[in-house]
Amino acid sequence: MVRRGGLVAFPTETVYGLGADTFNEAAVLGIFRAKGRPPDNPLIVHIASMDDFWLVARSVPESAWRLAERAWPGPLTIVVPRDPRVPRSVTAGLDSVAVRMPAHPVALELIKASETPIAAPSANISGRPSPTRAEHVVSDLCDRIDLVIDGGETFMGVESTIIDFTRDPPVLLRPGPYPVDKVEEIIGSKVIVTNQARGFGEADRPLAPGMKYKHYSPDTPLVLVEYTGDLEELVESVRSHVARALKEGKRPAILASDETRSRYRDLEERGAKVLSMGSRRSLAVVARRLYHGLRLVDEIGVDLAVVEGYPEEGIGLAIMNRLRKAAMTFPVTT
Ligand code: AMP
Ligand code: MG
């Protein structure tokens, strides 16, 4: 299917991808059309062996190669200079290319069977929460793509960590499941982590192309309450947002955690919907459920959702990056 120029949605360990043959420009353009993706938002090239790296990269810094050998297959994307054989539409005109080897048997088999690296962004309508279940892909893209391979719920739930090795020192473009301190340990030097990588503003000066756009958002307005280390303060702040909404006659939802959900029982009795994202003791589970939770908000018929923040430790950095973007109001929407 991929070899014939088709668009195939497939599971990876992070989220579902929408794939096409990297070297088939018409197929690649089909991805942008199906998703409604702005053409200046580049795709990630998925490979199944270290040899494939040379099909798409013009050069690979020694540290990036060493990192790839340790981290792949896994949830880490490495940005390196683009080989001229990679169509410009894949990289949105950039001279660099983002490459990753996914740690999912179905993804690896698909790439091997297709005998070509697979260019793929997340398999959602542009701007919506990324798909972590085949149902999410079907509900977004059903009649626009050729095939969905259902591999059940993805293991990690948020997109790969992206590190840009065209800069020295390397720069974190997007936090994900692969820890930045592990990258630093392997390459033996620091990685630059900016406030933007944490998910804060500056939509007009994006760290990486594509990041200026609305991302990960339900249609329902989302309010994020940041966690500053004091759970009591977080609960009080969520309560006041929700109480105000109820007073204004709105129907609010709370995306709570196992530890806090009982604190909203009175608000629930007054009509607020309360969902738990999981326990604060296991942020990996919160990450896995994150996009499903954001999608549910649109399905339960509420006017706004208030979501609790999490500590920026480990995968918490990726969770907060996605929540800040999901809750952000962008001048440009896609
Ligand atoms: P998605 O898989 O939907 O999260 O999209 C892939 C993301 O990877 C894009 O939004 C970009 O932010 C990033 N990306 C892909 N290629 C490059 C590149 N050459 N340089 C910097 N970032 C990139
Ligand atoms: Mg995406």
Coordinates of C-alpha atoms and ligand atoms in Angstrom, one line a residue:
M1 CA 0.0 0.0 0.0
V2 CA 2.8 2.5 0.9
R3 CA 4.8 1.4 -2.1
R4 CA 1.9 2.1 -4.3
G5 CA 1.6 5.7 -3.0
G6 CA -1.1 5.0 -0.4
L7 CA -1.7 6.7 3.0
V8 CA -1.5 4.3 5.9
A9 CA -2.2 5.1 9.5
F10 CA -0.2 2.9 11.8
P11 CA 0.5 2.5 15.5
T12 CA 3.9 3.5 17.1
E13 CA 4.8 3.4 20.7
T14 CA 4.1 7.2 21.0
V15 CA 1.0 8.0 18.9
Y16 CA -0.6 6.8 15.6
G17 CA 1.3 8.1 12.5
L18 CA -0.1 8.8 9.0
G19 CA 2.5 7.4 6.7
A20 CA 3.6 7.6 3.1
D21 CA 6.6 6.7 1.0
T22 CA 9.2 9.4 1.9
F23 CA 10.5 9.5 -1.7
N24 CA 7.0 9.7 -3.4
E25 CA 6.2 13.4 -3.4
A26 CA 2.6 13.1 -4.5
A27 CA 1.9 10.7 -1.7
V28 CA 3.6 13.0 0.8
L29 CA 1.5 15.9 -0.4
G30 CA -1.5 13.7 0.2
I31 CA -0.6 13.6 3.9
F32 CA -0.8 17.4 4.2
R33 CA -4.1 17.4 2.3
A34 CA -5.7 14.6 4.4
K35 CA -4.7 16.3 7.7
G36 CA -5.3 19.9 6.6
R37 CA -1.7 20.4 7.7
P38 CA 0.0 23.7 6.9
P39 CA 2.8 23.0 4.3
D40 CA 5.4 24.7 6.5
N41 CA 5.1 22.0 9.1
P42 CA 7.6 19.2 8.4
L43 CA 7.2 15.5 8.8
I44 CA 9.3 12.9 10.6
V45 CA 11.0 10.2 8.5
H46 CA 10.6 6.7 10.1
I47 CA 13.3 4.1 9.5
A48 CA 13.7 0.5 10.4
S49 CA 17.5 0.1 10.4
M50 CA 20.6 2.2 11.0
D51 CA 21.5 1.8 7.4
D52 CA 18.3 3.6 6.4
F53 CA 19.6 6.7 8.2
W54 CA 22.0 7.2 5.3
L55 CA 19.2 7.2 2.8
V56 CA 17.8 10.4 4.3
A57 CA 20.6 12.2 6.1
R58 CA 23.5 14.0 4.3
S59 CA 25.7 13.8 7.4
V60 CA 25.3 12.6 10.9
P61 CA 27.4 14.1 13.8
E62 CA 29.2 11.5 15.7
S63 CA 27.3 12.3 18.9
A64 CA 24.0 11.9 17.1
W65 CA 24.9 8.5 15.7
R66 CA 26.0 7.3 19.1
L67 CA 22.7 8.5 20.6
A68 CA 20.7 6.9 17.8
E69 CA 22.5 3.6 18.4
R70 CA 21.5 3.7 22.1
A71 CA 18.0 5.1 21.9
W72 CA 16.6 3.4 18.8
P73 CA 14.2 1.9 18.4
G74 CA 12.6 4.3 20.7
P75 CA 10.7 7.6 21.2
L76 CA 13.5 9.9 20.1
T77 CA 13.6 12.0 16.9
I78 CA 17.0 13.3 15.7
V79 CA 17.2 16.3 13.3
V80 CA 20.2 16.3 11.0
P81 CA 21.2 17.7 7.6
R82 CA 18.8 16.5 4.8
D83 CA 20.0 14.3 2.0
P84 CA 18.9 15.9 -1.4
R85 CA 17.0 12.7 -2.2
V86 CA 14.4 13.6 0.4
P87 CA 11.7 15.7 -1.2
R88 CA 11.4 19.2 0.1
S89 CA 7.7 18.8 0.9
V90 CA 8.7 16.2 3.6
T91 CA 10.9 18.8 5.4
A92 CA 8.7 21.8 4.5
G93 CA 11.6 23.3 2.5
L94 CA 14.2 22.9 5.3
D95 CA 17.7 21.7 4.7
S96 CA 17.4 19.4 7.7
V97 CA 15.4 16.2 8.2
A98 CA 13.9 14.7 11.4
V99 CA 14.5 11.0 11.7
R100 CA 13.3 8.3 14.1
M101 CA 13.2 4.5 14.4
P102 CA 9.9 3.6 16.3
A103 CA 9.8 0.9 18.9
H104 CA 6.6 -0.8 17.8
P105 CA 6.6 -4.1 16.0
V106 CA 3.8 -3.1 13.7
A107 CA 5.6 0.1 12.7
L108 CA 8.9 -1.6 12.1
E109 CA 7.2 -4.4 10.0
L110 CA 5.4 -1.8 7.9
I111 CA 8.6 0.1 7.1
K112 CA 10.5 -3.1 6.3
A113 CA 7.6 -4.5 4.1
S114 CA 7.4 -1.1 2.3
E115 CA 11.1 -1.2 1.6
T116 CA 11.3 2.6 2.0
P117 CA 11.5 5.1 4.9
I118 CA 8.0 6.2 5.9
A119 CA 7.3 10.0 6.3
A120 CA 4.7 10.4 8.9
P121 CA 3.2 13.1 11.2
S122 CA 0.6 12.2 13.8
A123 CA -2.6 10.7 12.2
N124 CA -5.1 13.4 13.3
I125 CA -6.8 16.4 11.8
S126 CA -4.2 19.2 12.2
G127 CA -4.7 21.0 15.5
R128 CA -6.6 18.2 17.2
P129 CA -5.3 16.0 20.0
S130 CA -3.0 13.3 18.6
P131 CA -4.5 9.8 18.1
T132 CA -3.6 7.2 20.7
R133 CA -6.2 4.7 19.5
A134 CA -7.3 3.5 16.1
E135 CA -10.8 4.9 16.8
H136 CA -9.3 8.4 17.1
V137 CA -7.8 8.1 13.6
V138 CA -11.0 6.8 12.2
S139 CA -13.0 9.6 13.7
D140 CA -10.6 12.3 12.3
L141 CA -9.6 10.8 8.9
C142 CA -11.8 7.9 8.0
D143 CA -12.7 8.8 4.4
R144 CA -9.5 10.6 3.6
I145 CA -6.9 7.8 3.9
D146 CA -6.4 4.3 2.5
L147 CA -5.9 2.1 5.6
V148 CA -5.7 2.1 9.4
I149 CA -3.8 -0.6 11.1
D150 CA -5.4 -1.1 14.5
G151 CA -2.7 -1.9 17.1
G152 CA -4.7 -1.0 20.2
E153 CA -3.9 1.8 22.5
T154 CA -0.3 3.2 22.0
F155 CA 2.1 2.6 24.9
M156 CA 3.4 6.1 25.7
G157 CA 0.6 8.4 24.5
V158 CA 2.7 11.5 23.7
E159 CA 4.9 12.2 20.7
S160 CA 8.7 11.6 20.5
T161 CA 11.3 13.8 22.1
I162 CA 12.9 15.9 19.3
I163 CA 16.6 17.0 19.4
D164 CA 18.1 19.3 16.8
F165 CA 21.7 18.2 16.0
T166 CA 22.2 20.8 13.3
R167 CA 23.0 23.2 16.2
D168 CA 25.8 22.9 18.6
P169 CA 25.1 22.4 21.5
P170 CA 22.0 20.4 20.4
V171 CA 18.6 21.9 21.2
L172 CA 15.5 20.3 22.5
L173 CA 12.7 21.1 20.1
R174 CA 10.0 19.1 21.7
P175 CA 10.0 17.1 25.0
G176 CA 8.7 13.6 24.9
P177 CA 9.0 10.2 26.5
Y178 CA 12.8 9.9 25.9
P179 CA 14.4 11.8 28.9
V180 CA 16.7 14.8 28.1
D181 CA 19.1 13.8 30.9
K182 CA 19.6 10.4 29.2
V183 CA 20.5 12.2 26.0
E184 CA 23.0 14.4 27.8
E185 CA 24.5 11.3 29.5
I186 CA 25.0 9.5 26.2
I187 CA 26.4 12.4 24.2
G188 CA 28.4 13.7 27.1
S189 CA 27.3 17.3 26.8
K190 CA 24.4 19.7 27.6
V191 CA 21.2 20.0 25.6
I192 CA 19.6 23.4 25.4
V193 CA 16.1 23.5 26.9
T194 CA 14.2 26.8 26.3
N195 CA 11.0 28.0 27.8
Q196 CA 9.4 27.4 24.4
A197 CA 10.3 23.7 24.7
R198 CA 8.4 23.7 27.9
G199 CA 5.4 24.9 26.0
F200 CA 5.3 28.6 26.7
G201 CA 4.2 31.2 24.2
E202 CA 6.0 33.1 21.5
A203 CA 3.9 31.7 18.7
D204 CA 5.4 34.2 16.3
R205 CA 8.9 33.0 16.9
P206 CA 8.6 29.2 16.9
L207 CA 11.5 27.0 18.0
A208 CA 10.7 24.6 15.1
P209 CA 8.4 25.1 12.1
G210 CA 4.9 24.0 12.8
M211 CA 5.0 24.9 16.4
K212 CA 3.4 28.2 15.8
Y213 CA 0.1 26.5 15.1
K214 CA -2.7 25.5 17.3
H215 CA -1.9 22.0 18.7
Y216 CA -3.5 19.2 20.6
S217 CA -6.7 21.1 21.3
P218 CA -10.2 19.9 21.9
D219 CA -12.9 22.2 20.4
T220 CA -14.1 22.9 23.9
P221 CA -12.2 25.8 25.5
L222 CA -9.5 24.5 27.9
V223 CA -8.2 26.2 31.0
L224 CA -4.9 24.9 32.4
V225 CA -4.1 25.5 36.1
E226 CA -0.4 25.3 36.6
Y227 CA 1.0 23.1 39.4
T228 CA 3.5 25.0 41.5
G229 CA 4.3 22.3 44.0
D230 CA 1.3 22.9 46.3
L231 CA -1.6 20.5 45.6
E232 CA -3.9 22.4 48.0
E233 CA -3.4 25.6 46.0
L234 CA -4.0 23.7 42.7
V235 CA -7.3 22.3 43.9
E236 CA -8.5 25.7 45.2
S237 CA -7.6 27.3 41.9
V238 CA -9.5 24.7 39.9
R239 CA -12.5 24.9 42.3
S240 CA -12.7 28.7 41.9
H241 CA -12.6 28.4 38.0
V242 CA -15.3 25.8 38.1
A243 CA -17.5 27.5 40.7
R244 CA -17.4 30.7 38.6
A245 CA -18.4 28.8 35.4
L246 CA -21.3 27.2 37.3
K247 CA -22.5 30.6 38.5
E248 CA -22.4 31.8 35.0
G249 CA -24.7 29.0 34.0
K250 CA -22.0 27.1 32.0
R251 CA -21.4 23.4 32.1
P252 CA -17.8 22.7 33.1
A253 CA -15.6 19.6 33.2
I254 CA -12.6 19.0 35.4
L255 CA -9.7 16.8 34.2
A256 CA -8.6 15.8 37.7
S257 CA -6.2 13.1 39.1
D258 CA -6.9 10.1 41.4
E259 CA -5.5 12.1 44.3
T260 CA -7.8 15.1 43.8
R261 CA -11.0 14.0 42.3
S262 CA -12.8 13.5 45.6
R263 CA -12.2 17.2 46.3
Y264 CA -14.6 18.2 43.5
R265 CA -17.5 16.1 44.7
D266 CA -19.7 19.0 45.7
L267 CA -19.1 20.7 42.3
E268 CA -20.0 17.4 40.6
E269 CA -23.3 17.4 42.5
R270 CA -23.9 20.9 41.2
G271 CA -23.4 19.6 37.6
A272 CA -19.7 19.7 36.9
K273 CA -18.3 16.6 35.1
V274 CA -15.2 15.1 36.7
L275 CA -12.7 12.8 34.9
S276 CA -9.5 11.4 36.3
M277 CA -6.4 11.4 34.2
G278 CA -4.7 8.8 36.5
S279 CA -2.5 8.9 39.6
R280 CA 0.0 11.7 40.2
R281 CA 2.4 8.9 41.3
S282 CA 2.5 7.5 37.8
L283 CA 2.9 10.3 35.2
A284 CA 3.5 7.6 32.5
V285 CA -0.2 6.6 32.9
V286 CA -1.3 10.3 32.8
A287 CA 0.7 10.7 29.5
R288 CA -0.8 7.6 28.0
R289 CA -4.4 8.8 28.7
L290 CA -3.7 12.5 28.0
Y291 CA -5.1 12.8 24.4
H292 CA -8.0 10.4 25.0
G293 CA -8.9 12.7 28.0
L294 CA -8.7 15.8 25.8
R295 CA -10.8 14.1 23.1
L296 CA -13.4 13.0 25.7
V297 CA -14.0 16.7 26.7
D298 CA -15.6 17.2 23.3
E299 CA -17.8 14.2 23.6
I300 CA -19.4 14.7 27.0
G301 CA -21.1 18.0 26.2
V302 CA -19.5 20.7 28.3
D303 CA -18.8 24.4 27.7
L304 CA -15.3 24.5 29.1
A305 CA -12.8 22.1 30.7
V306 CA -10.4 22.9 33.6
V307 CA -7.3 20.7 33.6
E308 CA -4.9 20.3 36.5
G309 CA -1.2 20.8 35.8
Y310 CA 1.6 18.3 36.8
P311 CA 5.2 18.6 37.9
E312 CA 7.7 18.9 35.1
E313 CA 9.6 15.9 36.1
G314 CA 10.5 13.1 33.6
I315 CA 7.5 12.6 31.2
G316 CA 5.8 15.5 33.1
L317 CA 7.8 17.9 30.9
A318 CA 6.1 16.5 27.8
I319 CA 2.7 16.5 29.5
M320 CA 3.0 20.1 30.5
N321 CA 4.3 21.1 27.0
R322 CA 1.2 19.6 25.4
L323 CA -1.2 21.0 28.0
R324 CA 0.1 24.5 27.7
K325 CA -0.2 24.3 23.9
A326 CA -3.6 22.8 24.1
A327 CA -4.9 25.5 26.4
M328 CA -3.2 28.3 24.5
T329 CA -5.2 30.7 22.4
F330 CA -3.5 31.1 19.0
P331 CA -4.0 33.9 16.6
V332 CA -3.3 31.4 13.8
T333 CA -5.6 28.4 13.7
T334 CA -5.4 25.4 11.3
Ligands
AMP1 P1 4.1 15.4 14.3 O1 4.7 14.1 14.1 O2 2.7 15.6 13.8 O3 4.3 15.8 15.7 O4 5.0 16.4 13.5 C1 6.4 16.4 13.4 C2 7.0 17.5 14.1 O5 8.4 17.3 14.0 C3 6.8 18.9 13.4 O6 5.7 19.6 13.9 C4 8.1 19.7 13.6 O7 7.9 20.5 14.8 C5 9.1 18.6 13.9 N1 10.1 18.5 12.8 C6 10.0 17.7 11.7 N2 11.1 17.9 10.9 C7 11.8 18.9 11.4 C8 13.0 19.6 11.0 N3 13.6 19.3 9.9 N4 13.4 20.6 11.9 C9 12.8 20.8 13.0 N5 11.7 20.2 13.4 C10 11.2 19.3 12.6
MG2 MG 1.1 16.2 15.1

